[in-house]
Coordinates of C-alpha atoms and ligand atoms in Angstrom, one line a residue:
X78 CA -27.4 -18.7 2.4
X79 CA -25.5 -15.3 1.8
X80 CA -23.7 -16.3 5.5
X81 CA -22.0 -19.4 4.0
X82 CA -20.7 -17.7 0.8
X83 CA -17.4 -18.4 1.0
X84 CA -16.1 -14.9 0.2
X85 CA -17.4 -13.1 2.7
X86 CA -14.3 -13.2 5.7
X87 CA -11.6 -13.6 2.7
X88 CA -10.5 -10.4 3.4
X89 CA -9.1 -11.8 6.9
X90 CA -8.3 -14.5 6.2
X91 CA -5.6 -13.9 2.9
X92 CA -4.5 -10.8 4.4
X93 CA -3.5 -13.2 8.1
X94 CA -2.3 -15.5 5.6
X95 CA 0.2 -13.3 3.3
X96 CA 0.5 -11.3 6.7
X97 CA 2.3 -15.0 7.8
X98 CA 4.0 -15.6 4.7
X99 CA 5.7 -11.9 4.6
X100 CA 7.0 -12.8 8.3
X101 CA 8.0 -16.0 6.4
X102 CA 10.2 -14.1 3.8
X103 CA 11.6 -12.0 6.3
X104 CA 12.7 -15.2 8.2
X105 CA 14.5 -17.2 5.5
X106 CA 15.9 -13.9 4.3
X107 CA 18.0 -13.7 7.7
X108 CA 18.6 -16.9 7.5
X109 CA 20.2 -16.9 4.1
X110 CA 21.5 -13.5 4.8
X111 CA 19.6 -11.5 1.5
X112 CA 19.2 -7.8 1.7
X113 CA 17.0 -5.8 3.4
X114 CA 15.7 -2.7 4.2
X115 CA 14.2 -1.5 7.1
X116 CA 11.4 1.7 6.4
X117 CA 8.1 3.2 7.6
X118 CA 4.4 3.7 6.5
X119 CA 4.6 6.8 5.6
X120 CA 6.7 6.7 2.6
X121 CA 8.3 3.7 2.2
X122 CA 9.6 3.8 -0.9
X123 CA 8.7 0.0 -1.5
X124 CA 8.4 0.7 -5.2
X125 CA 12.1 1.4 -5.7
X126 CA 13.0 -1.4 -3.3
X127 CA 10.8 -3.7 -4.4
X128 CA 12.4 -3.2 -7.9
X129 CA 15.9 -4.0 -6.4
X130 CA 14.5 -7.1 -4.9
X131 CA 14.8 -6.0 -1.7
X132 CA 13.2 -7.6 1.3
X133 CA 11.7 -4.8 3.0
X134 CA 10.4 -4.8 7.3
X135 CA 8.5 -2.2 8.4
X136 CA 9.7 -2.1 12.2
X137 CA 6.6 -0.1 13.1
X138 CA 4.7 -3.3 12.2
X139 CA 6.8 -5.7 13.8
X140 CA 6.7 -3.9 16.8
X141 CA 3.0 -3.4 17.1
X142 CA 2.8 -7.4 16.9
X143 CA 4.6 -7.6 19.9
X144 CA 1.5 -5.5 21.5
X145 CA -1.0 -8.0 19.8
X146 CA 0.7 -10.5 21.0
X147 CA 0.7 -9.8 24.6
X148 CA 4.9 -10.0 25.0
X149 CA 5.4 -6.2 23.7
X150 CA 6.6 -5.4 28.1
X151 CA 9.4 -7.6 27.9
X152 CA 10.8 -5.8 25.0
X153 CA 10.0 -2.7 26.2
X154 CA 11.8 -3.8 29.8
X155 CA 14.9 -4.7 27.6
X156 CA 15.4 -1.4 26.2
X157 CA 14.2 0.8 29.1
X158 CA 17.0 -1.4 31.3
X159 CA 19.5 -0.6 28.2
X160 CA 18.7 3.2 29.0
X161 CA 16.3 4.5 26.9
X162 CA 13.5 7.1 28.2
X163 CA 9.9 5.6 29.1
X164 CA 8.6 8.6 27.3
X165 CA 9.7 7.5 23.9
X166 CA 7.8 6.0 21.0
X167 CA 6.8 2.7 22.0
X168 CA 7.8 1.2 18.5
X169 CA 11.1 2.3 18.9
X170 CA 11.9 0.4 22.2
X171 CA 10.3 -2.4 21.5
X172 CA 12.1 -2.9 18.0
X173 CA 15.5 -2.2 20.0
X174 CA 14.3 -5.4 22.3
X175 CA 14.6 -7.3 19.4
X176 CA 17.6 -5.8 17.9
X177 CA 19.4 -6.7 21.3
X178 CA 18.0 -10.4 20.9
X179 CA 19.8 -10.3 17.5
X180 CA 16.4 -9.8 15.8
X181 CA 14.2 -13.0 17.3
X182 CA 11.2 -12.0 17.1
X183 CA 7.7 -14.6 18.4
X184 CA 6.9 -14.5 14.6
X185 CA 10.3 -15.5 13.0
X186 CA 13.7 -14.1 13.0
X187 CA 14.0 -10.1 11.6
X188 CA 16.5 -9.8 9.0
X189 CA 19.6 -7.1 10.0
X190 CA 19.0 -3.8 7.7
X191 CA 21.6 -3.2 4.8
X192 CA 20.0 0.1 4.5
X193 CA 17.0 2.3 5.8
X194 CA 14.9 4.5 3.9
X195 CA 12.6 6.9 5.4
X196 CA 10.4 10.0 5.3
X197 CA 10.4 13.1 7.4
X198 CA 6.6 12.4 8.1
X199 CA 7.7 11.6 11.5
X200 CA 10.7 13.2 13.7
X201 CA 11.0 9.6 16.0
X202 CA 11.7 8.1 12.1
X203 CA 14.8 10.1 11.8
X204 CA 16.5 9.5 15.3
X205 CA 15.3 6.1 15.1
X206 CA 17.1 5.1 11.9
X207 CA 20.2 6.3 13.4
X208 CA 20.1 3.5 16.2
X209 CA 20.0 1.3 13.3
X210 CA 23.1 3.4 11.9
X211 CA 24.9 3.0 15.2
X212 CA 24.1 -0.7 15.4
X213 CA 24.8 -1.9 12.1
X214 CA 26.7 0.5 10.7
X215 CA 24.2 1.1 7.7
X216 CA 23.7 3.6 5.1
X217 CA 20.4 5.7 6.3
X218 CA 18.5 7.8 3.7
X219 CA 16.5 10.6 4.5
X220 CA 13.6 11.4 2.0
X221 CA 12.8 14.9 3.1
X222 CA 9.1 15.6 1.9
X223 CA 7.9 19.2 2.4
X224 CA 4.7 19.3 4.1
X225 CA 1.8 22.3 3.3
X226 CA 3.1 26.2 4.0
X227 CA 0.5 27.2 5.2
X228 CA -3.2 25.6 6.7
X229 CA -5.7 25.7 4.4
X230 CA -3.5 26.5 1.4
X231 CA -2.8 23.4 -0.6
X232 CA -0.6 23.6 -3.9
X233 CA -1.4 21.1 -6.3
X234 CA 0.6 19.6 -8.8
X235 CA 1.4 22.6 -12.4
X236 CA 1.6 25.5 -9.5
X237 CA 5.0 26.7 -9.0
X238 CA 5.6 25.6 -5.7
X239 CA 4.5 22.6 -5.7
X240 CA 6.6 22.1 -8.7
X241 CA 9.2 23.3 -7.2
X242 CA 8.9 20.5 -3.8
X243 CA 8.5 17.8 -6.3
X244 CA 11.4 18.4 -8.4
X245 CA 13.0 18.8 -5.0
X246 CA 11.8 14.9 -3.9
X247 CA 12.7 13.9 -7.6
X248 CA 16.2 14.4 -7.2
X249 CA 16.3 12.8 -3.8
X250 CA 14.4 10.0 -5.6
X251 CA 17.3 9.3 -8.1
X252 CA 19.8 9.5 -5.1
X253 CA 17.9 6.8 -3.6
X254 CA 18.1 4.7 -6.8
X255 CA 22.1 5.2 -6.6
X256 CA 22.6 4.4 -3.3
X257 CA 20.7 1.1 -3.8
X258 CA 22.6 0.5 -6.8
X259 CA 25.7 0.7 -4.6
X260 CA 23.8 -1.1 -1.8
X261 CA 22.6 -4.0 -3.8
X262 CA 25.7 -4.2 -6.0
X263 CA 22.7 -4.3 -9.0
X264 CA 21.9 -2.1 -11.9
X265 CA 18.6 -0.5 -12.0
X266 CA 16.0 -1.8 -14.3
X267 CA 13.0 1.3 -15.0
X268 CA 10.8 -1.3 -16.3
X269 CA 11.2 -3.2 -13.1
X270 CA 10.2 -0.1 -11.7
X271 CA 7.3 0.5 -14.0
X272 CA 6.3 -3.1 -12.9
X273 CA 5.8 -2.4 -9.3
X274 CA 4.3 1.2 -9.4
X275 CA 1.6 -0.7 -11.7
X276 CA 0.8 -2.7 -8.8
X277 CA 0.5 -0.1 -6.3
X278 CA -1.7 1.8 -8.7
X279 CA -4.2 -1.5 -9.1
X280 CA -4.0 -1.4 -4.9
X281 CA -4.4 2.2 -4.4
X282 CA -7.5 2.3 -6.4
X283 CA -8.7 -0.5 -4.4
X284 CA -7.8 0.8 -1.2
X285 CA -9.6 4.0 -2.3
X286 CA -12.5 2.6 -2.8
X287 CA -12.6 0.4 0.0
X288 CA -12.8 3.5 2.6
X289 CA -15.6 4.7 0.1
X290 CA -17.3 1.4 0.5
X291 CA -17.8 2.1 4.2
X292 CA -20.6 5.1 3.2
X293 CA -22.4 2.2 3.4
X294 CA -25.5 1.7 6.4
X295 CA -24.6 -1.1 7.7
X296 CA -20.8 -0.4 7.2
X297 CA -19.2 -3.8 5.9
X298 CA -16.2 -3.7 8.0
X299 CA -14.9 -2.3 10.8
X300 CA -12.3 0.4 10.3
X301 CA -10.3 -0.3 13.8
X302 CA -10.0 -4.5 13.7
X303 CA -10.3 -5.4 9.9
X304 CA -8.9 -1.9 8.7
X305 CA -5.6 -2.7 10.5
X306 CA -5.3 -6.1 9.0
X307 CA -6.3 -4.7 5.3
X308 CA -3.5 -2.0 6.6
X309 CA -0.8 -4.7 7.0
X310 CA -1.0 -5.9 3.3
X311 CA -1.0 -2.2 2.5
X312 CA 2.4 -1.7 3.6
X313 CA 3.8 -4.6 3.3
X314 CA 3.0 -5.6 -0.1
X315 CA 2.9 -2.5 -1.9
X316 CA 4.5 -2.5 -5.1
X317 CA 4.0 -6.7 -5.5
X318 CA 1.4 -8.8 -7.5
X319 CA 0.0 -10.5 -4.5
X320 CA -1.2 -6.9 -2.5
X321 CA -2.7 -6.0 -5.9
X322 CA -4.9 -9.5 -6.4
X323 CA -5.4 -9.0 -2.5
X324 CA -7.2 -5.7 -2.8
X325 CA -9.0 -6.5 -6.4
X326 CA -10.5 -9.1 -4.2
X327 CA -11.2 -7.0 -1.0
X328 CA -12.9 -5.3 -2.9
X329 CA -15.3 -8.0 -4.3
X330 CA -15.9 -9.2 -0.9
X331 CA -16.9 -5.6 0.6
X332 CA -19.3 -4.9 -2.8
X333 CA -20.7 -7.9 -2.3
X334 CA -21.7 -7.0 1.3
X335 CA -22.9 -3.6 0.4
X336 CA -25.2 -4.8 -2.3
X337 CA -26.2 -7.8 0.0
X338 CA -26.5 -5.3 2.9
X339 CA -24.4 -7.4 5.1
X340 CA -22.9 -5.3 7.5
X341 CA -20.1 -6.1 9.9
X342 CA -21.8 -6.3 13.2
X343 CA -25.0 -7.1 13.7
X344 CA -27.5 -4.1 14.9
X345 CA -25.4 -1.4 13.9
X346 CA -26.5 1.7 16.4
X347 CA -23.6 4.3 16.4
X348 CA -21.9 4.9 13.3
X349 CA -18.2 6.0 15.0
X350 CA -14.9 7.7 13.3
X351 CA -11.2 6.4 15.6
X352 CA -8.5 9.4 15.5
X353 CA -5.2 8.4 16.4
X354 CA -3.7 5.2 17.0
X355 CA -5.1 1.9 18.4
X356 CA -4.8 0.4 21.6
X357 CA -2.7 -3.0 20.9
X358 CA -2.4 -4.5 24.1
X359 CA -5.6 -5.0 24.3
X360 CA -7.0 -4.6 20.7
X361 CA -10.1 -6.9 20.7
X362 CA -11.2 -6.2 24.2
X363 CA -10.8 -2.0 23.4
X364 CA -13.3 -2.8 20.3
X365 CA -15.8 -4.8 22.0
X366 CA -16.1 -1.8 24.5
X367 CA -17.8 0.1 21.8
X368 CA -19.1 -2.7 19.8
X369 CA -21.1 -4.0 23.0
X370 CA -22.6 -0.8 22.7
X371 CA -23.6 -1.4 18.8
X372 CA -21.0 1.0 17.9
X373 CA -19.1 0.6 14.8
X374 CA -15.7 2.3 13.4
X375 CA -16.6 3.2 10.2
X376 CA -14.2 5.2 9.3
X377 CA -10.9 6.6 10.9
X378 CA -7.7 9.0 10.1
X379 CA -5.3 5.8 11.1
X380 CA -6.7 4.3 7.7
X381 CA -5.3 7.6 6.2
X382 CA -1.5 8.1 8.0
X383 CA -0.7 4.8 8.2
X384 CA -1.2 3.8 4.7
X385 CA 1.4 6.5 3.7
X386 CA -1.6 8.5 1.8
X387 CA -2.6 5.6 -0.4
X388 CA -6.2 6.2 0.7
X389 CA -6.2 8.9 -1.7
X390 CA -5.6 6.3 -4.6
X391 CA -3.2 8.6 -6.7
X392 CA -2.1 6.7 -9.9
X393 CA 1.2 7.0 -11.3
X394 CA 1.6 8.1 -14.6
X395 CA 4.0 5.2 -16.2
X396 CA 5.1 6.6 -19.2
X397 CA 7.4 8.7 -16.7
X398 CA 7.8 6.9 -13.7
X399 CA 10.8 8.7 -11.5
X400 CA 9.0 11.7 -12.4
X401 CA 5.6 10.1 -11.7
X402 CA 7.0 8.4 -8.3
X403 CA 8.3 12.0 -7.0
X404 CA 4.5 13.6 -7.3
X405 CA 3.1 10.7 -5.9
X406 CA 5.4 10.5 -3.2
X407 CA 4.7 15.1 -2.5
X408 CA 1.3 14.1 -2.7
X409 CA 1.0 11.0 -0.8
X410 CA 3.0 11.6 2.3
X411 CA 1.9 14.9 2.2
X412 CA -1.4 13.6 2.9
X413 CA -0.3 11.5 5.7
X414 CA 1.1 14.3 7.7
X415 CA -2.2 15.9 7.1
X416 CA -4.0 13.2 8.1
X417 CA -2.0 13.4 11.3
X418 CA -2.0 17.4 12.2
X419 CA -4.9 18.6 10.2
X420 CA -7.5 15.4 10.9
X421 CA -10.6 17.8 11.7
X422 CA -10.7 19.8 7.9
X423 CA -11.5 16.0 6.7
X424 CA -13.2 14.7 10.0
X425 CA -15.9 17.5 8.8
X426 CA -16.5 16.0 5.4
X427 CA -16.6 12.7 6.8
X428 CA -20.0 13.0 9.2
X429 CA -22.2 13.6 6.2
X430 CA -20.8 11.6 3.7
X431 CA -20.0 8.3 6.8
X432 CA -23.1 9.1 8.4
X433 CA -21.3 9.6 11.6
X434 CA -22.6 9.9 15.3
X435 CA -19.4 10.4 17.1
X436 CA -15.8 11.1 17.3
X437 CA -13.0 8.8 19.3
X438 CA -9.9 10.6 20.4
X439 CA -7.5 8.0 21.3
X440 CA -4.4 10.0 22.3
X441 CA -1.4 7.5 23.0
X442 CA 1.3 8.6 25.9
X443 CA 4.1 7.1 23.0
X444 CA 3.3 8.7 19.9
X445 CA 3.6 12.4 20.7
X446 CA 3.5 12.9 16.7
X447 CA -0.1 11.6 16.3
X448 CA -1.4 12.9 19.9
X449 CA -0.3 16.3 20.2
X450 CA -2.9 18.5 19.4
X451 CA -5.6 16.4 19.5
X452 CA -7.3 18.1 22.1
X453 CA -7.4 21.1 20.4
X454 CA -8.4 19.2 17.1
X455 CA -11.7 18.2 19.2
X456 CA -12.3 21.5 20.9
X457 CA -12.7 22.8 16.6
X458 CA -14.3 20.2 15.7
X459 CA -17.2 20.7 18.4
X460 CA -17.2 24.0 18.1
X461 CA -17.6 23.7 14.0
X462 CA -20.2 21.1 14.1
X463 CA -21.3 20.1 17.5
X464 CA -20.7 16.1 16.8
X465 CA -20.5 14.0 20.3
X466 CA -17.1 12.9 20.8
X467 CA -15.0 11.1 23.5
X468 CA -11.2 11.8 24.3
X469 CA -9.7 9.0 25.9
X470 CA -5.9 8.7 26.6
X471 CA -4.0 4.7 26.8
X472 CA -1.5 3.1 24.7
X473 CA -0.4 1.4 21.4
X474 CA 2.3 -0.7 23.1
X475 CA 2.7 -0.1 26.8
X476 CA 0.1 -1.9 29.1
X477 CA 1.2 -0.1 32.2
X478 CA -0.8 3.1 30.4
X479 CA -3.9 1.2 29.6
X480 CA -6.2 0.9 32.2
X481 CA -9.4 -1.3 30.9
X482 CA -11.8 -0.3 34.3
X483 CA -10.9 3.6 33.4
X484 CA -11.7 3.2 29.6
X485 CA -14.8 1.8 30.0
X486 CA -16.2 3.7 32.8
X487 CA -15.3 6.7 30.3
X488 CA -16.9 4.9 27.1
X489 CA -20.4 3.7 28.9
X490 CA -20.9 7.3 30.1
X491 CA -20.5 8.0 26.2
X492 CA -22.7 5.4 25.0
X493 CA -25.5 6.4 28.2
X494 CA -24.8 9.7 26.6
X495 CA -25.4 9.4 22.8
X496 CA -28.2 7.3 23.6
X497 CA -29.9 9.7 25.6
X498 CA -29.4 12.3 22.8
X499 CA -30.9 9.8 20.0
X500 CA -34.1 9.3 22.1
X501 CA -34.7 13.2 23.0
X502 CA -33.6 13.9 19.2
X503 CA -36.2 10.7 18.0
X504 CA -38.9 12.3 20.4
X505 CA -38.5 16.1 18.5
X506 CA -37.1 17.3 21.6
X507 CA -33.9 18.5 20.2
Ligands
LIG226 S1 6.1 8.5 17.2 FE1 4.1 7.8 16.4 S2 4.2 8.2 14.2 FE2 6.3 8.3 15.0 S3 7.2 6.2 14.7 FE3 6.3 6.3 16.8 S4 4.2 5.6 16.6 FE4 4.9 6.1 14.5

């Protein structure tokens, strides 16, 4: 029976498992006091870490465990009593609750930075690395990737510009590899290098074709709960041997479903995209409110941002790998703040090509990066194509914002909605 073959669920289970293990490695490298460095998702630069042997935390996820795990207030208490603004990211005050715990943490004890590496893909990355700064009296390094002149004007790489901006992240790029060198106290090794962009080119391929994979009626998994786990192992083992076997196998699993038609939920009805980030606090229950419905993510634009552009499953060219590593990085992030500011351009492909019957705006009071503009963004998008949506407003990290009754009420009325629409549209009244 296809429901017993063991390799459908693998997906969730590795990636919980080498999502443990990671946590693991960040534990024992506190306690034996190894380096680390403390990025982001978009552009994290793992693959010149990762070749210095770095451990590397990604504080956004750390933080957003807190959420899942139902203690993310107490944290969030700590640092609002230590004086910083409600209004801020939630990520930020959360991951300063555990840097004034001395970096305990319900999953195992955060390493302290010995440097932090980050992008300009997001301003709260920049002011937030300089708490870090403050604390631990690190070196920060700002990777300054220029984003698109001009909407609907994209340079590509052999024109001038964008020559010009990737030359521009090149030399940053062998900055980097100096201060790490100085950081680390070790030489650096370009094959090393070579060794870990190989693997984030096996994984962004898979990744790649994973979101392709979802064209797929019924969809094989859903882009809100699984995607964020398949996310995890995205960041955090980019660049190593185990994210690339990960995602080779992912993608086994999620073939096999499409050619078995097994789809993630049973009695798919609403094929849905998610823009903007989810709703931790109460992750599971904020799915089942569409899924109770037989809606199903199939898609969404966090899948894009938050994996740092991987989704568009650039490959490094490895005869020159700085060079290589300085396009993919223009490219990559690039994307990323795309998929963040620009969503609708690609939202538009996407309902043809994902079958989609609606649009979810989750707009978070935390993350003014990802939320401003949305509404706008859905105003377009209507106007362009005329796909139902639904703009509702919560949290990623701060359950005082997230009010289940008021969601719901909002979602049904959507559902009662789209329904409605279906059964006029199935009668050949509209
Ligand atoms: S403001 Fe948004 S994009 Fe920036 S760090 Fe916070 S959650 Fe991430």
């Amino acid at each position: 029976m296809t429901e017993t073959n063991p390799i459908i669920g693998r997906g969730n289970r590795d990636g919980a498992a080498l999502f443990r293990s990671w946590f693991d490695d960040l534990n024992s490298a506190a306690q034996r006091g190894e380096k680390a460095a403390y990025v982001f998702v978009m552009g994290s630069m793992n693959e010149i870490l990762k070749s210095f042997d770095m451990h590397v935390t990604f504080p956004e996820i750390t933080s957003l465990q807190l959420a899942v795990r139902h203690v993310a207030h107490d944290y969030l208490q700590e640092a609002e009593d230590y004086g910083y603004s409600p209004d801020i990211c939630g990520y930020v005050k959360a991951d300063v609750g555990v840097q004034i715990r001395g970096g305990k943490h319900p999953m195992g004890q955060i390493p302290k930075p010995n440097i932090s590496v980050f992008t300009n893909a997001c301003n709260t990355y920049i002011k937030w690395a300089e708490i870090w700064e403050r604390l631990h009296k690190i070196p920060i390094f700002t990777m300054d990737v220029p984003g698109h002149r001009q909407l609907g004007v994209y340079s590509k790489p052999g024109d001038s510009n964008f020559e010009s901006d990737r030359s521009y992240v090149e030399i940053q790029i062998r900055e980097l590899i100096t201060t790490c060198e100085e950081v680390t106290g070790k030489k650096f090794d370009i094959d090393k290098l070579r060794e870990t962009m190989d693997y984030t080119n096996q994984m962004s391929a898979s990744w790649a074709r994973i979101l392709e994979l979802n064209r797929n009626t019924p969809a094989v998994y859903n882009a809100l709960t699984d995607g964020t786990i398949f996310l995890g192992v995205a960041n955090a083992f980019r660049g190593t041997q185990q994210g690339a076997k990960y995602f080779a196998d992912l993608v086994e699993e999620m073939e096999y479903k499409a050619e078995t038609r097994i789809g993630t939920v049973a009695g798919e009805q609403h094929r849905l995209t998610f823009v903007g980030v989810p709703c931790y606090p109460i992750f599971r229950r904020f799915n089942e409110l569409f899924s109770e419905w037989g809606g199903t993510f199939v898609h969404s634009s966090y899948l894009w941002f938050a994996s740092g552009g991987t989704n568009r499953g650039y490959q490094y060219d490895l005869t020159d790998p700085v060079r290589s590593l300085s396009e993919g990085t223009l490219l990559n992030v690039r994307d990323a703040m795309d998929s963040m500011f620009d969503q609708t351009r690609m939202i538009k492909n996407a309902i043809n090509e994902f079958q989609l019957d609606g649009v979810i705006y989750h707009p978070i009071k935390s993350c003014r990066t990802v939320s401003t503009g949305l509404a706008d963004s859905r105003r377009q998008l209507l106007h362009d194509t005329g796909i139902p949506s639904l703009f509702i407003e919560s949290d990623m990290m701060d359950r005082r914002v997230v009010s289940e009754a008021q969601l719901k009420n909002r979602i049904d009325a959507f559902f009662e909605g789209l329904n409605s629409t279906k059964q006029r549209a199935a009668a050949g009244g509209m």
